[in-house]
Amino acid sequence: MPVGSSSSAQAGGGVLWAQLQQQLASRSADQAEQRASALRDRARVAQSVANQAQESARSLKAESDQAQGQASEARRGAVQMNSLGKVQAQLSDLRGQISKVLQPDVSRAEVVVAPAPVVNAFGQETGTLVNVTA
């Protein structure tokens, strides 16, 4: 084999080798781009899910705050109703006490005091009944 043809074969083999490496590098780059694109898609979906979860959390927080407000209002109403019940009971007791004071006490013996007779200028007692039928 002549030296020139050996060198030419080596040069041809080197070119093929370089082309093969270029094709491998190009294929590798294509695969990396595909993986990157797939990862971007997954990241986009994950971000969308995270946004929905965050919005759901905000909504739940608002509902929780509203429910807490309603519970506080109901608790205040219960306290007011309890106070109203106490006031009504006290008024009822007061009514009873007033009616006891206003009712005559039948157990007390009523003492009727007759007015004292008055003596007039002639020395006669006035203010008493005198039987004038004879």
Tab-separated table of N, CA and C in Angstrom:
chain	number	residue	atom	x	y	z
A	1	MET	N	0.825	-1.147	0.000
A	1	MET	CA	0.000	0.000	0.000
A	1	MET	C	0.881	1.225	0.000
A	2	PRO	N	0.584	2.083	-0.950
A	2	PRO	CA	1.422	3.270	-1.028
A	2	PRO	C	1.176	4.182	0.172
A	3	VAL	N	2.131	4.935	0.489
A	3	VAL	CA	2.072	5.849	1.632
A	3	VAL	C	0.996	6.891	1.383
A	4	GLY	N	0.852	7.351	0.234
A	4	GLY	CA	-0.141	8.375	-0.074
A	4	GLY	C	-1.537	7.859	0.105
A	5	SER	N	-1.785	6.627	-0.279
A	5	SER	CA	-3.133	6.117	-0.137
A	5	SER	C	-3.437	5.821	1.310
A	6	SER	N	-2.454	5.448	2.094
A	6	SER	CA	-2.660	5.205	3.518
A	6	SER	C	-3.010	6.507	4.200
A	7	SER	N	-2.355	7.516	3.836
A	7	SER	CA	-2.600	8.810	4.428
A	7	SER	C	-3.955	9.318	3.987
A	8	SER	N	-4.324	9.057	2.764
A	8	SER	CA	-5.616	9.464	2.253
A	8	SER	C	-6.717	8.657	2.929
A	9	ALA	N	-6.482	7.400	3.233
A	9	ALA	CA	-7.466	6.570	3.928
A	9	ALA	C	-7.624	7.054	5.358
A	10	GLN	N	-6.497	7.436	5.952
A	10	GLN	CA	-6.574	7.948	7.326
A	10	GLN	C	-7.326	9.266	7.342
A	11	ALA	N	-7.094	10.093	6.339
A	11	ALA	CA	-7.789	11.374	6.284
A	11	ALA	C	-9.273	11.131	6.093
A	12	GLY	N	-9.631	10.156	5.246
A	12	GLY	CA	-11.040	9.829	5.023
A	12	GLY	C	-11.663	9.274	6.277
A	13	GLY	N	-10.913	8.445	6.999
A	13	GLY	CA	-11.420	7.887	8.264
A	13	GLY	C	-11.588	8.971	9.298
A	14	GLY	N	-10.680	9.947	9.293
A	14	GLY	CA	-10.778	11.053	10.245
A	14	GLY	C	-12.005	11.894	9.978
A	15	VAL	N	-12.317	12.087	8.695
A	15	VAL	CA	-13.496	12.880	8.339
A	15	VAL	C	-14.749	12.141	8.775
A	16	LEU	N	-14.771	10.833	8.531
A	16	LEU	CA	-15.934	10.039	8.953
A	16	LEU	C	-16.080	10.066	10.472
A	17	TRP	N	-14.949	9.980	11.128
A	17	TRP	CA	-14.964	10.004	12.607
A	17	TRP	C	-15.509	11.351	13.101
A	18	ALA	N	-15.096	12.428	12.496
A	18	ALA	CA	-15.560	13.761	12.871
A	18	ALA	C	-17.053	13.908	12.587
A	19	GLN	N	-17.499	13.357	11.450
A	19	GLN	CA	-18.924	13.421	11.128
A	19	GLN	C	-19.743	12.613	12.139
A	20	LEU	N	-19.218	11.460	12.519
A	20	LEU	CA	-19.903	10.619	13.494
A	20	LEU	C	-20.001	11.340	14.841
A	21	GLN	N	-18.928	11.976	15.259
A	21	GLN	CA	-18.951	12.710	16.521
A	21	GLN	C	-19.922	13.893	16.444
A	22	GLN	N	-19.967	14.533	15.280
A	22	GLN	CA	-20.886	15.660	15.118
A	22	GLN	C	-22.328	15.185	15.179
A	23	GLN	N	-22.617	14.045	14.554
A	23	GLN	CA	-23.964	13.509	14.595
A	23	GLN	C	-24.353	13.126	16.034
A	24	LEU	N	-23.414	12.518	16.763
A	24	LEU	CA	-23.684	12.149	18.162
A	24	LEU	C	-23.938	13.398	19.012
A	25	ALA	N	-23.138	14.413	18.785
A	25	ALA	CA	-23.298	15.649	19.551
A	25	ALA	C	-24.634	16.299	19.203
A	26	SER	N	-25.007	16.279	17.928
A	26	SER	CA	-26.270	16.861	17.489
A	26	SER	C	-27.442	16.082	18.084
A	27	ARG	N	-27.355	14.741	18.078
A	27	ARG	CA	-28.409	13.910	18.659
A	27	ARG	C	-28.523	14.160	20.159
A	28	SER	N	-27.383	14.279	20.785
A	28	SER	CA	-27.349	14.549	22.219
A	28	SER	C	-28.001	15.902	22.518
A	29	ALA	N	-27.719	16.902	21.709
A	29	ALA	CA	-28.299	18.229	21.905
A	29	ALA	C	-29.812	18.189	21.689
A	30	ASP	N	-30.248	17.436	20.652
A	30	ASP	CA	-31.694	17.301	20.398
A	30	ASP	C	-32.400	16.647	21.590
A	31	GLN	N	-31.805	15.608	22.125
A	31	GLN	CA	-32.396	14.924	23.282
A	31	GLN	C	-32.453	15.857	24.505
A	32	ALA	N	-31.405	16.625	24.696
A	32	ALA	CA	-31.378	17.565	25.823
A	32	ALA	C	-32.458	18.628	25.658
A	33	GLU	N	-32.666	19.102	24.419
A	33	GLU	CA	-33.725	20.081	24.169
A	33	GLU	C	-35.102	19.481	24.422
A	34	GLN	N	-35.293	18.227	24.022
A	34	GLN	CA	-36.574	17.560	24.261
A	34	GLN	C	-36.834	17.402	25.765
A	35	ARG	N	-35.793	17.000	26.506
A	35	ARG	CA	-35.937	16.879	27.972
A	35	ARG	C	-36.248	18.232	28.592
A	36	ALA	N	-35.567	19.274	28.121
A	36	ALA	CA	-35.792	20.616	28.658
A	36	ALA	C	-37.222	21.064	28.359
A	37	SER	N	-37.697	20.793	27.178
A	37	SER	CA	-39.058	21.170	26.807
A	37	SER	C	-40.074	20.411	27.670
A	38	ALA	N	-39.841	19.120	27.859
A	38	ALA	CA	-40.746	18.324	28.700
A	38	ALA	C	-40.730	18.833	30.138
A	39	LEU	N	-39.549	19.174	30.644
A	39	LEU	CA	-39.452	19.697	32.017
A	39	LEU	C	-40.153	21.056	32.133
A	40	ARG	N	-40.033	21.893	31.091
A	40	ARG	CA	-40.740	23.180	31.106
A	40	ARG	C	-42.248	22.964	31.154
A	41	ASP	N	-42.726	21.986	30.362
A	41	ASP	CA	-44.159	21.676	30.364
A	41	ASP	C	-44.610	21.202	31.752
A	42	ARG	N	-43.818	20.331	32.352
A	42	ARG	CA	-44.153	19.832	33.699
A	42	ARG	C	-44.125	20.970	34.716
A	43	ALA	N	-43.159	21.863	34.589
A	43	ALA	CA	-43.062	23.000	35.504
A	43	ALA	C	-44.269	23.918	35.339
A	44	ARG	N	-44.706	24.117	34.088
A	44	ARG	CA	-45.871	24.954	33.816
A	44	ARG	C	-47.123	24.345	34.459
A	45	VAL	N	-47.292	23.032	34.315
A	45	VAL	CA	-48.439	22.336	34.918
A	45	VAL	C	-48.360	22.428	36.439
A	46	ALA	N	-47.172	22.211	36.991
A	46	ALA	CA	-46.996	22.286	38.447
A	46	ALA	C	-47.303	23.689	38.954
A	47	GLN	N	-46.872	24.704	38.223
A	47	GLN	CA	-47.153	26.085	38.622
A	47	GLN	C	-48.646	26.359	38.593
A	48	SER	N	-49.322	25.835	37.580
A	48	SER	CA	-50.767	26.011	37.473
A	48	SER	C	-51.476	25.345	38.656
A	49	VAL	N	-51.051	24.137	39.002
A	49	VAL	CA	-51.627	23.438	40.155
A	49	VAL	C	-51.363	24.224	41.433
A	50	ALA	N	-50.159	24.745	41.572
A	50	ALA	CA	-49.817	25.530	42.762
A	50	ALA	C	-50.663	26.794	42.842
A	51	ASN	N	-50.881	27.453	41.696
A	51	ASN	CA	-51.722	28.657	41.685
A	51	ASN	C	-53.150	28.332	42.099
A	52	GLN	N	-53.674	27.212	41.592
A	52	GLN	CA	-55.028	26.800	41.969
A	52	GLN	C	-55.104	26.482	43.449
A	53	ALA	N	-54.085	25.817	43.974
A	53	ALA	CA	-54.067	25.484	45.400
A	53	ALA	C	-54.003	26.748	46.242
A	54	GLN	N	-53.227	27.709	45.799
A	54	GLN	CA	-53.122	28.973	46.540
A	54	GLN	C	-54.456	29.711	46.520
A	55	GLU	N	-55.126	29.734	45.386
A	55	GLU	CA	-56.438	30.384	45.293
A	55	GLU	C	-57.453	29.657	46.177
A	56	SER	N	-57.380	28.346	46.189
A	56	SER	CA	-58.268	27.568	47.053
A	56	SER	C	-57.994	27.877	48.526
A	57	ALA	N	-56.732	28.021	48.875
A	57	ALA	CA	-56.371	28.363	50.263
A	57	ALA	C	-56.907	29.743	50.634
A	58	ARG	N	-56.812	30.703	49.717
A	58	ARG	CA	-57.349	32.051	49.982
A	58	ARG	C	-58.860	31.987	50.208
A	59	SER	N	-59.533	31.199	49.361
A	59	SER	CA	-60.982	31.064	49.475
A	59	SER	C	-61.367	30.428	50.807
A	60	LEU	N	-60.648	29.383	51.183
A	60	LEU	CA	-60.917	28.725	52.464
A	60	LEU	C	-60.659	29.664	53.634
A	61	LYS	N	-59.630	30.481	53.537
A	61	LYS	CA	-59.326	31.454	54.593
A	61	LYS	C	-60.460	32.458	54.731
A	62	ALA	N	-60.975	32.930	53.599
A	62	ALA	CA	-62.082	33.891	53.635
A	62	ALA	C	-63.318	33.255	54.253
A	63	GLU	N	-63.618	32.014	53.874
A	63	GLU	CA	-64.767	31.313	54.455
A	63	GLU	C	-64.570	31.096	55.949
A	64	SER	N	-63.355	30.767	56.343
A	64	SER	CA	-63.046	30.566	57.757
A	64	SER	C	-63.248	31.855	58.546
A	65	ASP	N	-62.766	32.968	58.004
A	65	ASP	CA	-62.944	34.263	58.672
A	65	ASP	C	-64.423	34.606	58.812
A	66	GLN	N	-65.191	34.334	57.759
A	66	GLN	CA	-66.624	34.614	57.801
A	66	GLN	C	-67.308	33.738	58.845
A	67	ALA	N	-66.959	32.465	58.891
A	67	ALA	CA	-67.548	31.558	59.880
A	67	ALA	C	-67.170	31.987	61.298
A	68	GLN	N	-65.940	32.445	61.482
A	68	GLN	CA	-65.507	32.916	62.806
A	68	GLN	C	-66.320	34.138	63.221
A	69	GLY	N	-66.560	35.045	62.278
A	69	GLY	CA	-67.381	36.222	62.569
A	69	GLY	C	-68.802	35.839	62.959
A	70	GLN	N	-69.365	34.865	62.247
A	70	GLN	CA	-70.717	34.414	62.568
A	70	GLN	C	-70.756	33.752	63.936
A	71	ALA	N	-69.721	32.989	64.263
A	71	ALA	CA	-69.663	32.334	65.577
A	71	ALA	C	-69.574	33.374	66.688
A	72	SER	N	-68.778	34.409	66.484
A	72	SER	CA	-68.655	35.475	67.488
A	72	SER	C	-69.977	36.200	67.668
A	73	GLU	N	-70.650	36.459	66.553
A	73	GLU	CA	-71.940	37.141	66.627
A	73	GLU	C	-72.972	36.273	67.349
A	74	ALA	N	-72.971	34.986	67.068
A	74	ALA	CA	-73.894	34.069	67.744
A	74	ALA	C	-73.595	34.003	69.239
A	75	ARG	N	-72.310	34.007	69.580
A	75	ARG	CA	-71.921	33.964	71.001
A	75	ARG	C	-72.409	35.221	71.720
A	76	ARG	N	-72.250	36.391	71.059
A	76	ARG	CA	-72.742	37.642	71.660
A	76	ARG	C	-74.250	37.589	71.825
A	77	GLY	N	-74.949	37.048	70.840
A	77	GLY	CA	-76.409	36.920	70.919
A	77	GLY	C	-76.823	36.027	72.076
A	78	ALA	N	-76.086	34.940	72.279
A	78	ALA	CA	-76.404	34.032	73.391
A	78	ALA	C	-76.204	34.730	74.729
A	79	VAL	N	-75.145	35.505	74.840
A	79	VAL	CA	-74.885	36.243	76.086
A	79	VAL	C	-76.005	37.261	76.316
A	80	GLN	N	-76.417	37.939	75.252
A	80	GLN	CA	-77.492	38.927	75.379
A	80	GLN	C	-78.800	38.257	75.788
A	81	MET	N	-79.093	37.096	75.198
A	81	MET	CA	-80.317	36.378	75.558
A	81	MET	C	-80.268	35.942	77.017
A	82	ASN	N	-79.125	35.510	77.472
A	82	ASN	CA	-78.968	35.110	78.873
A	82	ASN	C	-79.206	36.307	79.791
A	83	SER	N	-78.636	37.454	79.428
A	83	SER	CA	-78.829	38.674	80.218
A	83	SER	C	-80.297	39.090	80.214
A	84	LEU	N	-80.936	38.993	79.063
A	84	LEU	CA	-82.345	39.338	78.966
A	84	LEU	C	-83.184	38.431	79.851
A	85	GLY	N	-82.863	37.155	79.876
A	85	GLY	CA	-83.581	36.213	80.742
A	85	GLY	C	-83.433	36.583	82.207
A	86	LYS	N	-82.235	36.989	82.593
A	86	LYS	CA	-82.008	37.393	83.986
A	86	LYS	C	-82.810	38.641	84.327
A	87	VAL	N	-82.832	39.614	83.414
A	87	VAL	CA	-83.585	40.845	83.643
A	87	VAL	C	-85.075	40.526	83.757
A	88	GLN	N	-85.581	39.647	82.891
A	88	GLN	CA	-86.993	39.281	82.951
A	88	GLN	C	-87.320	38.600	84.274
A	89	ALA	N	-86.438	37.739	84.752
A	89	ALA	CA	-86.665	37.072	86.038
A	89	ALA	C	-86.671	38.090	87.170
A	90	GLN	N	-85.764	39.058	87.110
A	90	GLN	CA	-85.720	40.091	88.148
A	90	GLN	C	-86.983	40.950	88.111
A	91	LEU	N	-87.474	41.275	86.906
A	91	LEU	CA	-88.710	42.046	86.787
A	91	LEU	C	-89.897	41.266	87.351
A	92	SER	N	-89.925	39.977	87.086
A	92	SER	CA	-90.999	39.140	87.615
A	92	SER	C	-90.967	39.129	89.142
A	93	ASP	N	-89.772	38.996	89.722
A	93	ASP	CA	-89.642	39.042	91.181
A	93	ASP	C	-90.110	40.392	91.713
A	94	LEU	N	-89.744	41.476	91.025
A	94	LEU	CA	-90.134	42.816	91.454
A	94	LEU	C	-91.654	42.981	91.389
A	95	ARG	N	-92.278	42.455	90.329
A	95	ARG	CA	-93.742	42.508	90.231
A	95	ARG	C	-94.383	41.804	91.422
A	96	GLY	N	-93.825	40.649	91.753
A	96	GLY	CA	-94.356	39.900	92.903
A	96	GLY	C	-94.226	40.691	94.194
A	97	GLN	N	-93.087	41.316	94.376
A	97	GLN	CA	-92.873	42.109	95.593
A	97	GLN	C	-93.833	43.291	95.640
A	98	ILE	N	-94.030	43.952	94.497
A	98	ILE	CA	-94.936	45.107	94.447
A	98	ILE	C	-96.364	44.667	94.740
A	99	SER	N	-96.782	43.540	94.157
A	99	SER	CA	-98.167	43.114	94.392
A	99	SER	C	-98.366	42.696	95.841
A	100	LYS	N	-97.328	42.167	96.500
A	100	LYS	CA	-97.445	41.838	97.927
A	100	LYS	C	-97.601	43.097	98.758
A	101	VAL	N	-96.883	44.142	98.386
A	101	VAL	CA	-96.965	45.395	99.127
A	101	VAL	C	-98.334	46.036	98.928
A	102	LEU	N	-98.869	45.951	97.711
A	102	LEU	CA	-100.139	46.605	97.411
A	102	LEU	C	-101.354	45.833	97.916
A	103	GLN	N	-101.258	44.544	98.153
A	103	GLN	CA	-102.393	43.765	98.652
A	103	GLN	C	-102.557	44.002	100.147
A	104	PRO	N	-103.822	44.155	100.591
A	104	PRO	CA	-104.017	44.320	102.029
A	104	PRO	C	-103.675	43.015	102.736
A	105	ASP	N	-103.109	43.177	103.910
A	105	ASP	CA	-102.725	42.009	104.685
A	105	ASP	C	-103.928	41.591	105.512
A	106	VAL	N	-104.562	40.478	105.151
A	106	VAL	CA	-105.768	40.020	105.851
A	106	VAL	C	-105.433	39.402	107.190
A	107	SER	N	-104.214	39.077	107.416
A	107	SER	CA	-103.849	38.479	108.698
A	107	SER	C	-103.768	39.525	109.800
A	108	ARG	N	-103.587	40.781	109.434
A	108	ARG	CA	-103.567	41.827	110.452
A	108	ARG	C	-104.993	42.153	110.860
A	109	ALA	N	-105.206	42.271	112.113
A	109	ALA	CA	-106.524	42.665	112.596
A	109	ALA	C	-106.669	44.149	112.352
A	110	GLU	N	-107.765	44.501	111.685
A	110	GLU	CA	-107.976	45.915	111.422
A	110	GLU	C	-108.593	46.561	112.650
A	111	VAL	N	-107.948	47.559	113.114
A	111	VAL	CA	-108.420	48.282	114.285
A	111	VAL	C	-109.113	49.538	113.785
A	112	VAL	N	-110.405	49.648	114.154
A	112	VAL	CA	-111.153	50.825	113.749
A	112	VAL	C	-111.173	51.756	114.947
A	113	VAL	N	-110.606	52.876	114.751
A	113	VAL	CA	-110.552	53.853	115.831
A	113	VAL	C	-111.656	54.875	115.561
A	114	ALA	N	-112.531	54.962	116.499
A	114	ALA	CA	-113.614	55.934	116.360
A	114	ALA	C	-113.067	57.309	116.704
A	115	PRO	N	-113.537	58.315	116.006
A	115	PRO	CA	-113.040	59.642	116.314
A	115	PRO	C	-113.467	60.074	117.740
A	116	ALA	N	-112.598	60.760	118.371
A	116	ALA	CA	-112.884	61.215	119.739
A	116	ALA	C	-113.977	62.280	119.688
A	117	PRO	N	-114.923	62.219	120.624
A	117	PRO	CA	-115.998	63.215	120.613
A	117	PRO	C	-115.451	64.600	120.940
A	118	VAL	N	-116.087	65.575	120.363
A	118	VAL	CA	-115.685	66.965	120.585
A	118	VAL	C	-116.741	67.607	121.508
A	119	VAL	N	-116.281	68.347	122.491
A	119	VAL	CA	-117.199	69.020	123.424
A	119	VAL	C	-117.448	70.425	122.895
A	120	ASN	N	-118.725	70.761	122.737
A	120	ASN	CA	-119.061	72.093	122.204
A	120	ASN	C	-119.113	73.119	123.338
A	121	ALA	N	-119.525	74.335	123.030
A	121	ALA	CA	-119.547	75.432	123.989
A	121	ALA	C	-120.568	75.215	125.108
A	122	PHE	N	-121.551	74.357	124.911
A	122	PHE	CA	-122.577	74.095	125.926
A	122	PHE	C	-122.219	72.906	126.783
A	123	GLY	N	-121.043	72.298	126.532
A	123	GLY	CA	-120.595	71.171	127.325
A	123	GLY	C	-121.129	69.850	126.817
A	124	GLN	N	-121.684	69.867	125.665
A	124	GLN	CA	-122.225	68.626	125.096
A	124	GLN	C	-121.187	67.986	124.178
A	125	GLU	N	-121.185	66.673	124.185
A	125	GLU	CA	-120.282	65.947	123.276
A	125	GLU	C	-120.921	65.877	121.913
A	126	THR	N	-120.172	66.221	120.952
A	126	THR	CA	-120.671	66.139	119.577
A	126	THR	C	-119.882	65.055	118.856
A	127	GLY	N	-120.416	64.604	117.729
A	127	GLY	CA	-119.724	63.595	116.953
A	127	GLY	C	-120.108	62.190	117.349
A	128	THR	N	-121.068	62.041	118.248
A	128	THR	CA	-121.539	60.707	118.586
A	128	THR	C	-122.994	60.621	118.202
A	129	LEU	N	-123.445	59.411	117.953
A	129	LEU	CA	-124.841	59.218	117.583
A	129	LEU	C	-125.719	59.194	118.835
A	130	VAL	N	-126.782	59.844	118.728
A	130	VAL	CA	-127.708	59.892	119.856
A	130	VAL	C	-129.060	59.405	119.352
A	131	ASN	N	-129.654	58.487	120.092
A	131	ASN	CA	-130.948	57.962	119.691
A	131	ASN	C	-132.015	58.992	120.079
A	132	VAL	N	-132.679	59.509	119.086
A	132	VAL	CA	-133.661	60.550	119.338
A	132	VAL	C	-135.094	60.025	119.265
A	133	THR	N	-135.251	58.790	119.119
A	133	THR	CA	-136.606	58.245	119.064
A	133	THR	C	-137.041	57.915	120.473
A	134	ALA	N	-138.207	58.345	120.844
A	134	ALA	CA	-138.637	58.079	122.205
A	134	ALA	C	-140.046	57.570	122.241
